[in-house]
Amino acid sequence: MHRLCIHTITTKPWPLDEAVRNYAAAGVRHITVWRDAIAPRTPAEAGKLIRDHGLSVTSLCRGGFFPAPAAAARAKAIDENRRCLDEAAALGAPHLVLVCGAAPGQTLAESRKQIADGIAALLPHAAATGVKLAIEPLHPMYAGDRSAVNTLAQARALCRALASPHVGIAADTYHIWWDDDLENQIELAARENLLLAYHICDWRVPTTDFLNDRGLMGEGVIPLRQITAWINRTGCAAPIEVEIFSTRLWAADQHAFLKNIIQAYKQHVL
Ligand code: ZN
């Protein structure tokens, strides 16, 4: 239980204060905060609320979305990411998770170049705030509009090109479980000191919605215990973050859902 972390979006119907209170009462010690969960508080107030309940902030989700055909739009995205870094610092989050983006109407190669340029432009601000940028590769089904970074190997190459201690990787089982080189890529990412965050949920068969039909651990086909063992074998002791977008689970009783998360974590992950 000491590594279990829950993303605020997983229990989306709960406002932050309710989520924090209920997680703490259930013995959860870590939380990843989505930006939309902060208001009406300031990020500093949200951070205090979380720490007052004995929880630590694992990450702020999320920045990114760098690619755009127009230079002005790309500059705007970089500004927005600077604000994200400020929010993460005020919240007390050591990492900002990046969903890197992709722009329909231009090539993936162009989007990838713009992602590298966008992150490079953020590095001084990451250094100033002390918040690391965690690049999250997204499943290739999102390559058209959400992320042109789709594998751990690509994320590692991007980190190597940026060559900065302020950049690393968020590994999410939902996005990378299918990779036939996953075990090796996890080991390499850890050896390169890039493994910052570890997200889990399950892949339902059939998946009825590309965004909001993620499964609770054990409901799908991802070998979570195996992948978690590969993560642990590297010495990585990062929180294990439950991140589930599910219209079906959001409609259920959230107290029962929280109990199920904890049970599924013990049964299918550890
Ligand atoms: Zn994730």
mmCIF file of C-alpha atoms and ligand atoms in Angstrom:
data_model
loop_
_atom_site.group_PDB
_atom_site.id
_atom_site.type_symbol
_atom_site.label_atom_id
_atom_site.label_comp_id
_atom_site.label_asym_id
_atom_site.label_seq_id
_atom_site.Cartn_x
_atom_site.Cartn_y
_atom_site.Cartn_z
ATOM 1 C CA MET A 1 0.000 0.000 0.000
ATOM 2 C CA HIS A 2 2.890 2.375 0.644
ATOM 3 C CA ARG A 3 3.407 2.987 -3.099
ATOM 4 C CA LEU A 4 -0.235 3.236 -4.156
ATOM 5 C CA CYS A 5 -1.062 6.585 -5.743
ATOM 6 C CA ILE A 6 -4.368 7.626 -7.283
ATOM 7 C CA HIS A 7 -4.929 10.240 -9.982
ATOM 8 C CA THR A 8 -7.679 12.729 -9.187
ATOM 9 C CA ILE A 9 -9.223 11.973 -12.584
ATOM 10 C CA THR A 10 -9.697 8.338 -11.566
ATOM 11 C CA THR A 11 -12.383 9.439 -9.097
ATOM 12 C CA LYS A 12 -13.440 12.392 -11.229
ATOM 13 C CA PRO A 13 -16.840 12.929 -9.548
ATOM 14 C CA TRP A 14 -15.066 13.808 -6.265
ATOM 15 C CA PRO A 15 -13.767 17.359 -5.826
ATOM 16 C CA LEU A 16 -10.192 17.532 -4.546
ATOM 17 C CA ASP A 17 -11.030 17.885 -0.842
ATOM 18 C CA GLU A 18 -13.316 14.854 -0.953
ATOM 19 C CA ALA A 19 -10.794 12.799 -2.904
ATOM 20 C CA VAL A 20 -7.986 13.666 -0.490
ATOM 21 C CA ARG A 21 -10.125 12.901 2.562
ATOM 22 C CA ASN A 22 -11.295 9.568 1.183
ATOM 23 C CA TYR A 23 -7.890 8.478 -0.122
ATOM 24 C CA ALA A 24 -6.280 9.310 3.241
ATOM 25 C CA ALA A 25 -8.985 7.422 5.169
ATOM 26 C CA ALA A 26 -8.396 4.389 2.942
ATOM 27 C CA GLY A 27 -4.653 4.430 3.596
ATOM 28 C CA VAL A 28 -3.568 5.863 0.227
ATOM 29 C CA ARG A 29 -0.438 7.966 0.670
ATOM 30 C CA HIS A 30 0.113 9.558 -2.749
ATOM 31 C CA ILE A 31 -1.942 11.561 -5.220
ATOM 32 C CA THR A 32 -1.384 12.827 -8.744
ATOM 33 C CA VAL A 33 -3.327 15.995 -9.372
ATOM 34 C CA TRP A 34 -4.965 16.900 -12.665
ATOM 35 C CA ARG A 35 -5.023 20.622 -13.341
ATOM 36 C CA ASP A 36 -8.797 20.812 -13.478
ATOM 37 C CA ALA A 37 -9.014 19.472 -9.909
ATOM 38 C CA ILE A 38 -7.144 22.454 -8.412
ATOM 39 C CA ALA A 39 -9.716 25.257 -8.764
ATOM 40 C CA PRO A 40 -11.198 26.993 -6.853
ATOM 41 C CA ARG A 41 -8.038 26.691 -4.734
ATOM 42 C CA THR A 42 -4.668 28.030 -5.720
ATOM 43 C CA PRO A 43 -2.060 25.334 -6.442
ATOM 44 C CA ALA A 44 -0.306 26.236 -3.153
ATOM 45 C CA GLU A 45 -3.569 25.842 -1.208
ATOM 46 C CA ALA A 46 -4.241 22.515 -2.932
ATOM 47 C CA GLY A 47 -0.745 21.327 -2.020
ATOM 48 C CA LYS A 48 -1.259 22.298 1.616
ATOM 49 C CA LEU A 49 -4.631 20.529 1.733
ATOM 50 C CA ILE A 50 -2.987 17.359 0.398
ATOM 51 C CA ARG A 51 -0.035 17.444 2.790
ATOM 52 C CA ASP A 52 -2.325 18.271 5.757
ATOM 53 C CA HIS A 53 -4.024 14.924 5.076
ATOM 54 C CA GLY A 54 -0.696 13.097 5.105
ATOM 55 C CA LEU A 55 -0.468 12.567 1.345
ATOM 56 C CA SER A 56 2.335 13.490 -1.010
ATOM 57 C CA VAL A 57 1.906 14.860 -4.513
ATOM 58 C CA THR A 58 3.445 12.544 -7.120
ATOM 59 C CA SER A 59 2.867 14.591 -10.298
ATOM 60 C CA LEU A 60 0.830 17.308 -11.905
ATOM 61 C CA CYS A 61 -1.067 16.197 -15.022
ATOM 62 C CA ARG A 62 -0.625 17.516 -17.531
ATOM 63 C CA GLY A 63 1.274 19.766 -19.875
ATOM 64 C CA GLY A 64 2.463 19.206 -23.418
ATOM 65 C CA PHE A 65 0.535 19.551 -26.701
ATOM 66 C CA PHE A 66 3.468 21.258 -28.371
ATOM 67 C CA PRO A 67 2.907 20.659 -32.110
ATOM 68 C CA ALA A 68 0.905 23.097 -34.227
ATOM 69 C CA PRO A 69 1.338 24.261 -37.811
ATOM 70 C CA ALA A 70 1.477 27.933 -36.765
ATOM 71 C CA ALA A 71 4.476 29.299 -34.869
ATOM 72 C CA ALA A 72 2.238 31.531 -32.748
ATOM 73 C CA ALA A 73 0.265 28.505 -31.548
ATOM 74 C CA ARG A 74 3.479 26.691 -30.648
ATOM 75 C CA ALA A 75 4.712 29.714 -28.679
ATOM 76 C CA LYS A 76 1.386 29.834 -26.853
ATOM 77 C CA ALA A 77 1.720 26.174 -25.922
ATOM 78 C CA ILE A 78 5.183 26.808 -24.488
ATOM 79 C CA ASP A 79 3.810 29.690 -22.394
ATOM 80 C CA GLU A 80 1.024 27.458 -21.118
ATOM 81 C CA ASN A 81 3.597 24.831 -20.173
ATOM 82 C CA ARG A 82 5.563 27.433 -18.225
ATOM 83 C CA ARG A 83 2.362 28.105 -16.259
ATOM 84 C CA CYS A 84 2.028 24.347 -15.704
ATOM 85 C CA LEU A 85 5.551 24.255 -14.281
ATOM 86 C CA ASP A 86 4.712 27.155 -11.950
ATOM 87 C CA GLU A 87 1.562 25.349 -10.810
ATOM 88 C CA ALA A 88 3.485 22.109 -10.219
ATOM 89 C CA ALA A 89 6.080 23.955 -8.149
ATOM 90 C CA ALA A 90 3.401 25.700 -6.056
ATOM 91 C CA LEU A 91 1.553 22.417 -5.600
ATOM 92 C CA GLY A 92 4.749 20.659 -4.493
ATOM 93 C CA ALA A 93 4.736 18.232 -7.436
ATOM 94 C CA PRO A 94 8.205 17.046 -8.445
ATOM 95 C CA HIS A 95 7.069 16.198 -11.986
ATOM 96 C CA LEU A 96 4.893 17.639 -14.708
ATOM 97 C CA VAL A 97 3.548 14.887 -16.981
ATOM 98 C CA LEU A 98 3.685 15.757 -20.680
ATOM 99 C CA VAL A 99 1.195 14.514 -23.241
ATOM 100 C CA CYS A 100 3.332 15.709 -26.096
ATOM 101 C CA GLY A 101 0.689 16.311 -28.770
ATOM 102 C CA ALA A 102 0.341 15.758 -32.516
ATOM 103 C CA ALA A 103 -1.116 18.044 -35.132
ATOM 104 C CA PRO A 104 -3.329 16.620 -37.869
ATOM 105 C CA GLY A 105 -2.283 18.102 -41.215
ATOM 106 C CA GLN A 106 1.433 17.781 -40.682
ATOM 107 C CA THR A 107 3.742 14.778 -40.607
ATOM 108 C CA LEU A 108 4.591 12.893 -37.441
ATOM 109 C CA ALA A 109 8.240 13.764 -38.093
ATOM 110 C CA GLU A 110 7.355 17.462 -38.071
ATOM 111 C CA SER A 111 5.304 17.042 -34.884
ATOM 112 C CA ARG A 112 8.198 15.201 -33.246
ATOM 113 C CA LYS A 113 10.608 17.985 -34.131
ATOM 114 C CA GLN A 114 8.202 20.559 -32.679
ATOM 115 C CA ILE A 115 7.874 18.469 -29.495
ATOM 116 C CA ALA A 116 11.654 18.384 -29.092
ATOM 117 C CA ASP A 117 11.865 22.138 -29.728
ATOM 118 C CA GLY A 118 8.995 22.834 -27.302
ATOM 119 C CA ILE A 119 10.530 20.808 -24.480
ATOM 120 C CA ALA A 120 13.951 22.347 -25.141
ATOM 121 C CA ALA A 121 12.399 25.810 -24.793
ATOM 122 C CA LEU A 122 10.973 24.807 -21.407
ATOM 123 C CA LEU A 123 14.196 23.491 -19.905
ATOM 124 C CA PRO A 124 15.365 26.764 -18.321
ATOM 125 C CA HIS A 125 12.003 27.139 -16.602
ATOM 126 C CA ALA A 126 12.052 23.503 -15.479
ATOM 127 C CA ALA A 127 15.471 24.147 -13.967
ATOM 128 C CA ALA A 128 14.271 27.360 -12.288
ATOM 129 C CA THR A 129 11.197 25.722 -10.767
ATOM 130 C CA GLY A 130 12.903 22.438 -9.896
ATOM 131 C CA VAL A 131 10.082 20.493 -11.580
ATOM 132 C CA LYS A 132 11.034 17.678 -13.956
ATOM 133 C CA LEU A 133 9.266 17.100 -17.246
ATOM 134 C CA ALA A 134 7.961 13.528 -17.568
ATOM 135 C CA ILE A 135 7.381 12.583 -21.207
ATOM 136 C CA GLU A 136 4.557 10.044 -21.407
ATOM 137 C CA PRO A 137 4.575 7.942 -24.577
ATOM 138 C CA LEU A 138 0.977 7.388 -25.703
ATOM 139 C CA HIS A 139 -0.480 4.341 -27.434
ATOM 140 C CA PRO A 140 -0.138 4.636 -31.260
ATOM 141 C CA MET A 141 -3.941 4.927 -31.573
ATOM 142 C CA TYR A 142 -3.389 8.528 -30.421
ATOM 143 C CA ALA A 143 -0.636 9.353 -32.937
ATOM 144 C CA GLY A 144 -3.081 11.322 -35.076
ATOM 145 C CA ASP A 145 -4.001 13.960 -32.529
ATOM 146 C CA ARG A 146 -2.685 13.402 -29.007
ATOM 147 C CA SER A 147 0.917 12.317 -29.149
ATOM 148 C CA ALA A 148 3.540 11.692 -31.784
ATOM 149 C CA VAL A 149 5.641 10.027 -29.066
ATOM 150 C CA ASN A 150 4.342 6.469 -28.904
ATOM 151 C CA THR A 151 6.974 4.153 -27.481
ATOM 152 C CA LEU A 152 9.466 4.094 -24.651
ATOM 153 C CA ALA A 153 12.241 3.869 -27.258
ATOM 154 C CA GLN A 154 11.051 7.138 -28.859
ATOM 155 C CA ALA A 155 10.753 8.820 -25.477
ATOM 156 C CA ARG A 156 14.264 7.674 -24.578
ATOM 157 C CA ALA A 157 15.633 9.001 -27.871
ATOM 158 C CA LEU A 158 13.940 12.329 -27.198
ATOM 159 C CA CYS A 159 15.470 12.457 -23.713
ATOM 160 C CA ARG A 160 18.890 11.618 -25.128
ATOM 161 C CA ALA A 161 18.567 14.413 -27.687
ATOM 162 C CA LEU A 162 17.540 16.899 -24.989
ATOM 163 C CA ALA A 163 20.352 15.710 -22.694
ATOM 164 C CA SER A 164 18.938 17.392 -19.632
ATOM 165 C CA PRO A 165 18.597 16.249 -16.014
ATOM 166 C CA HIS A 166 15.184 17.964 -16.003
ATOM 167 C CA VAL A 167 13.600 15.502 -18.458
ATOM 168 C CA GLY A 168 12.486 11.905 -17.947
ATOM 169 C CA ILE A 169 9.668 9.493 -18.715
ATOM 170 C CA ALA A 170 6.257 8.548 -17.350
ATOM 171 C CA ALA A 171 5.619 4.884 -18.235
ATOM 172 C CA ASP A 172 1.908 4.075 -18.471
ATOM 173 C CA THR A 173 0.919 0.427 -18.910
ATOM 174 C CA TYR A 174 -2.166 1.400 -20.951
ATOM 175 C CA HIS A 175 0.055 2.913 -23.619
ATOM 176 C CA ILE A 176 3.026 0.568 -23.734
ATOM 177 C CA TRP A 177 1.874 -2.897 -22.643
ATOM 178 C CA TRP A 178 1.817 -4.222 -26.243
ATOM 179 C CA ASP A 179 5.490 -3.359 -26.946
ATOM 180 C CA ASP A 180 7.475 -6.536 -27.664
ATOM 181 C CA ASP A 181 10.624 -4.816 -26.380
ATOM 182 C CA LEU A 182 8.987 -3.530 -23.179
ATOM 183 C CA GLU A 183 11.093 -5.394 -20.625
ATOM 184 C CA ASN A 184 14.306 -4.214 -22.278
ATOM 185 C CA GLN A 185 13.043 -0.639 -22.727
ATOM 186 C CA ILE A 186 12.083 -0.371 -19.038
ATOM 187 C CA GLU A 187 15.534 -1.572 -18.059
ATOM 188 C CA LEU A 188 17.254 0.875 -20.415
ATOM 189 C CA ALA A 189 15.097 3.812 -19.285
ATOM 190 C CA ALA A 190 15.937 3.050 -15.658
ATOM 191 C CA ARG A 191 19.635 2.667 -16.405
ATOM 192 C CA GLU A 192 19.569 6.086 -18.071
ATOM 193 C CA ASN A 193 17.878 7.525 -14.942
ATOM 194 C CA LEU A 194 14.796 8.439 -16.953
ATOM 195 C CA LEU A 195 12.075 6.454 -15.206
ATOM 196 C CA LEU A 196 10.194 9.123 -13.243
ATOM 197 C CA ALA A 197 6.627 7.845 -13.030
ATOM 198 C CA TYR A 198 4.664 4.611 -13.425
ATOM 199 C CA HIS A 199 0.934 4.639 -14.310
ATOM 200 C CA ILE A 200 -1.363 1.619 -14.314
ATOM 201 C CA CYS A 201 -4.841 0.579 -15.416
ATOM 202 C CA ASP A 202 -6.123 -2.186 -17.681
ATOM 203 C CA TRP A 203 -7.008 -2.636 -21.360
ATOM 204 C CA ARG A 204 -10.535 -3.940 -21.812
ATOM 205 C CA VAL A 205 -11.461 -6.311 -24.632
ATOM 206 C CA PRO A 206 -13.308 -5.061 -26.477
ATOM 207 C CA THR A 207 -12.472 -1.436 -25.748
ATOM 208 C CA THR A 208 -15.557 0.569 -26.623
ATOM 209 C CA ASP A 209 -14.084 4.072 -26.395
ATOM 210 C CA PHE A 210 -10.505 5.080 -27.187
ATOM 211 C CA LEU A 211 -10.374 7.576 -24.334
ATOM 212 C CA ASN A 212 -12.858 6.799 -21.596
ATOM 213 C CA ASP A 213 -13.071 3.016 -21.424
ATOM 214 C CA ARG A 214 -9.986 2.138 -19.448
ATOM 215 C CA GLY A 215 -10.324 -0.783 -17.080
ATOM 216 C CA LEU A 216 -9.665 -1.331 -13.414
ATOM 217 C CA MET A 217 -6.650 -3.561 -12.867
ATOM 218 C CA GLY A 218 -7.724 -7.154 -13.519
ATOM 219 C CA GLU A 219 -10.536 -6.242 -15.901
ATOM 220 C CA GLY A 220 -8.444 -6.520 -19.028
ATOM 221 C CA VAL A 221 -5.444 -8.085 -20.728
ATOM 222 C CA ILE A 222 -2.441 -6.124 -19.441
ATOM 223 C CA PRO A 223 0.003 -8.332 -17.489
ATOM 224 C CA LEU A 224 0.274 -5.793 -14.685
ATOM 225 C CA ARG A 225 2.090 -7.973 -12.181
ATOM 226 C CA GLN A 226 4.700 -8.845 -14.810
ATOM 227 C CA ILE A 227 5.281 -5.249 -15.921
ATOM 228 C CA THR A 228 5.386 -4.034 -12.315
ATOM 229 C CA ALA A 229 7.999 -6.707 -11.571
ATOM 230 C CA TRP A 230 10.115 -5.381 -14.475
ATOM 231 C CA ILE A 231 9.779 -1.857 -13.070
ATOM 232 C CA ASN A 232 10.673 -2.995 -9.555
ATOM 233 C CA ARG A 233 13.641 -5.045 -10.753
ATOM 234 C CA THR A 234 15.302 -1.822 -11.928
ATOM 235 C CA GLY A 235 15.239 -0.528 -8.352
ATOM 236 C CA CYS A 236 12.569 2.008 -9.240
ATOM 237 C CA ALA A 237 10.506 2.693 -6.120
ATOM 238 C CA ALA A 238 8.266 5.390 -7.600
ATOM 239 C CA PRO A 239 4.626 5.445 -6.529
ATOM 240 C CA ILE A 240 2.385 3.102 -8.540
ATOM 241 C CA GLU A 241 -0.260 5.428 -9.952
ATOM 242 C CA VAL A 242 -3.791 4.298 -10.733
ATOM 243 C CA GLU A 243 -4.985 6.396 -13.657
ATOM 244 C CA ILE A 244 -8.345 5.314 -15.046
ATOM 245 C CA PHE A 245 -10.601 7.295 -17.379
ATOM 246 C CA SER A 246 -13.885 5.444 -17.455
ATOM 247 C CA THR A 247 -17.360 6.756 -18.060
ATOM 248 C CA ARG A 248 -18.636 3.447 -16.672
ATOM 249 C CA LEU A 249 -16.620 3.632 -13.423
ATOM 250 C CA TRP A 250 -17.241 7.361 -12.919
ATOM 251 C CA ALA A 251 -20.974 6.576 -12.951
ATOM 252 C CA ALA A 252 -20.575 4.036 -10.134
ATOM 253 C CA ASP A 253 -20.478 4.728 -6.397
ATOM 254 C CA GLN A 254 -16.998 6.203 -5.870
ATOM 255 C CA HIS A 255 -16.600 4.833 -2.326
ATOM 256 C CA ALA A 256 -17.159 1.296 -3.603
ATOM 257 C CA PHE A 257 -14.848 2.054 -6.544
ATOM 258 C CA LEU A 258 -12.069 3.186 -4.197
ATOM 259 C CA LYS A 259 -12.390 -0.077 -2.241
ATOM 260 C CA ASN A 260 -12.208 -1.986 -5.536
ATOM 261 C CA ILE A 261 -9.102 -0.051 -6.606
ATOM 262 C CA ILE A 262 -7.304 -1.053 -3.414
ATOM 263 C CA GLN A 263 -8.396 -4.671 -3.697
ATOM 264 C CA ALA A 264 -7.431 -4.835 -7.384
ATOM 265 C CA TYR A 265 -4.064 -3.242 -6.608
ATOM 266 C CA LYS A 266 -3.309 -5.932 -4.028
ATOM 267 C CA GLN A 267 -4.650 -8.757 -6.175
ATOM 268 C CA HIS A 268 -3.365 -7.894 -9.650
ATOM 269 C CA VAL A 269 -0.379 -5.578 -9.288
ATOM 270 C CA LEU A 270 1.756 -6.485 -6.285
HETATM 271 ZN ZN ZN B 1 -0.710 8.029 -17.758
#
